[in-house]
Each structure stands twice: as structure tokens, then as C-alpha cells.
Amino acid sequence: MFPAVSMAESRPRVWVSQPLFDDIVGRLAAHFDVRSTGEVTEHSPQAIADALRECAGALITLNERIGAREIAAAASLRAIANVGVGYNNLDVAALTQAGIVATNTPDVLTETTADFGFALLMATARRVTEAERWLREGQWQQWSFSTLLGADLHGSTLGIVGMGRIGQGIARRARGFDMRVLYHNRSRLPDAVEQECGARYAGFDEVFAQADHVVLVLPYSPQVHHLVDAAALAKMKPTATLVNIARGGIVDEIALADALANGRLAAAGLDVYEGEPAVRPELLALRNVVLTPHIASASLATRRAMVSLAVDNLIAALGEGPDAGNPPTPVNPDVLAAATIKTITAKRQGA
Ligand code: 8YV
């Protein structure tokens, strides 16, 4: 089922869950017996558990959810390298408890994702995709001076919820558009960073009430599930736009579709959905929502950089290569010391 890239049976086995970039993933073959899926595959939890059973490590994407059930029979599993900065597909507590290192791919995607957040914001506020559909449908003959009127970005107030690296990148871009930037975050940023971003800290309610455009860039956790619900949407100006490039579960999509359908919100731009790859029919039916298929980090250079970082992480987390024992971007660094000991022991025992 899994064609082997390398057949060196004595070496630790790793699983690559999806086709990524062969030339980059090929670096794993210098250290490991690599099993890869070969084609884009929707893996069931059982298939993931089966694939992990004999593995020391895995290179996976956001489409693979890995928790206690998937690792239960994976006695030799020591590292999971996620290709993505967000890692809500991983049960980090379960991995940590099992002494398995988890890694992600921050930084390399920051600017590309901020670019896309801005692109989606502009497309949403200025109704770009709706206008293209209108033109292709041959409606230009019906043009009037008030056709497809949108909202300005320049001079408006931008609200950013989640002011990590990507949120800060969006704020820096907003300066070029003379926008006033309010942000809400778990903690307030140092003054110097606020100044560099030209952003002012505000409460969640204030951001939602004052912003002409709100962009969501916060990490998903159960605590922020449906953070943007009917009550939050009701605080927004009816002329406002909402953009989500974080995770679908942060927004109550039914409440959003209702607000968009009933003129309580002007428009939304969504790159992420609660039931990906499914998109709710209520959203698909609306004209005033721009829908993209989770592509915020999808520039060629950045996707390659993400895979490269994930490969570096996996090699190092499994005790190989120049950074053996020190993967560049672990998400549960606490297990690293213990995992290093486990790796050395396993190596000594010839596992
Ligand atoms: C995805 C992302 O990784 O990094 C993240 O957290 O959401 C994206 O960069 C990418 O779209 C592949 O699913």
C-alpha cells in the first residue's frame, strides 16, 4: 500500500502522509526508510493508526488528525512533523504524554499569509470575485453608477484579532493604506511592537464595534470555538467586512451566513471552514462572501519552505542530521530532553 522510497529496512521508518515536494522530502531517505502515500489521500483514523504503527516518525499535513487513538499502537513513534504553523489537528497533550515530539512550521509562512490576508480583505471589501462573476454572466449591459459599490480600505479602521506574527504582518501592510489599526490578543504587545505595527490594543468588543474590517488570525483552541458568534457579529457595523484566515471553528458559520443574508454584515472573506473540505450550502448560496480553499500560505516558495522546515524538524527530532535532538521549531519542547534520551537508547538498541 505504501511504496517505499528507500528500502533500508534497518533504518527507522517514517511515514509521509501526502505527496509534498519530492525533491525536498527526498532528503529523508538519507536517514530513514520512507513510506509515502504517493497520491492525495483522505486517511481515515484507522488508516493513520495503521500507517503510524511501525513508524519512528511522520511528516503530516493539517488533513491528518492525530490523537490518542491514532498513536495507541505506535510503540516506536517518536516524532510528528506538521506541515503548518497551526497544529490543532494534533492532540499535543496526548503526544506529550506519550513522549512524542511534535513540530510545526512557523515564520517561513508569515509574510505570504499576511499578503493573502490582505488580498482576501481587499477582494471582500471591493467585491472583486462577485464583480468577476457578474461580468462573466454577461450582466455588464445592466451597469449603473451604483453597480457593485464596495467599502474603502484606505482611511478605514482595521480590527485584527490575534496579533501574532501574521497579525503583525497584516498591521504593517495596513499602514501603507493609512488605516487605523486596533488589535485584540491574549496579551498586549510591547510598546515598541505596537509602534512598529501602528496598532492600538483594544478589547474584543471594542474591536468588533469600531472596525470597518475585522481580520481573524488567532490560533484555534477549544476556548475560542465560535468566538465569533451571533452576539459578536451583532456588535459589528452593518457596513463592515469580516475575514477569516485562521481556522473555521472560530466562527459560527450559520450565524455568519444569517448576518450576511439579512444585511447585518456587508461581506465576508473566508479561507477556512469548520467542516473542511466541505463548505456550508448557506455560505455557498451567498453572493457577498468570498470563498477560497485554505490557500493563505500557498505561494510556491513558501509551501516549499514549509515542507523543508518540516523535513529538518523530523530529521532532527529523530536524532539525525546536524541538529540531532534539536528540531528547529518544536511545539512541545518539554518532551525533547526525554525524547533525546529515548532516541539515543533506541539507537543503541539498534531500533
Ligand atoms: C496550511 C495553515 O498549513 O500553516 C497553517 O496553519 O493553515 C496553512 O498554512 C496549508 O494551507 C496546508 O493545509
CSV table of C-alpha atoms in Angstrom, one decimal, residues 3 17 30-31 48 57 73 88 93 97 103 106 119 151-152 156 175 188 198 210 214 238 240 272 279 295 299 327:
chain,number,residue,atom,x,y,z
A,3,PRO,CA,5.6,2.2,-1.8
A,17,SER,CA,1.0,11.3,4.6
A,30,ALA,CA,19.3,9.6,3.6
A,31,HIS,CA,18.3,8.7,7.1
A,48,ILE,CA,-3.5,6.8,10.1
A,57,GLY,CA,8.2,9.5,12.8
A,73,ALA,CA,-0.5,1.1,18.8
A,88,ASN,CA,-5.0,22.0,16.1
A,93,ALA,CA,-1.3,16.7,25.3
A,97,GLN,CA,2.2,12.2,27.4
A,103,THR,CA,6.8,20.3,15.5
A,106,PRO,CA,6.2,29.0,11.9
A,119,ALA,CA,-5.7,40.1,-0.6
A,151,ALA,CA,-16.1,49.7,1.1
A,152,ASP,CA,-12.8,51.6,1.2
A,156,SER,CA,-10.8,52.9,7.5
A,175,ARG,CA,0.0,51.3,7.5
A,188,ARG,CA,-0.9,43.1,24.9
A,198,GLY,CA,1.0,51.2,14.2
A,210,GLN,CA,-15.3,50.1,15.9
A,214,VAL,CA,-12.1,42.6,11.0
A,238,PRO,CA,-23.7,46.6,9.1
A,240,ALA,CA,-18.4,46.1,7.9
A,272,VAL,CA,-11.0,28.3,6.3
A,279,VAL,CA,-18.4,24.3,2.7
A,295,ILE,CA,-4.6,28.7,0.5
A,299,SER,CA,2.9,30.5,-2.7
A,327,PRO,CA,14.4,20.3,15.9
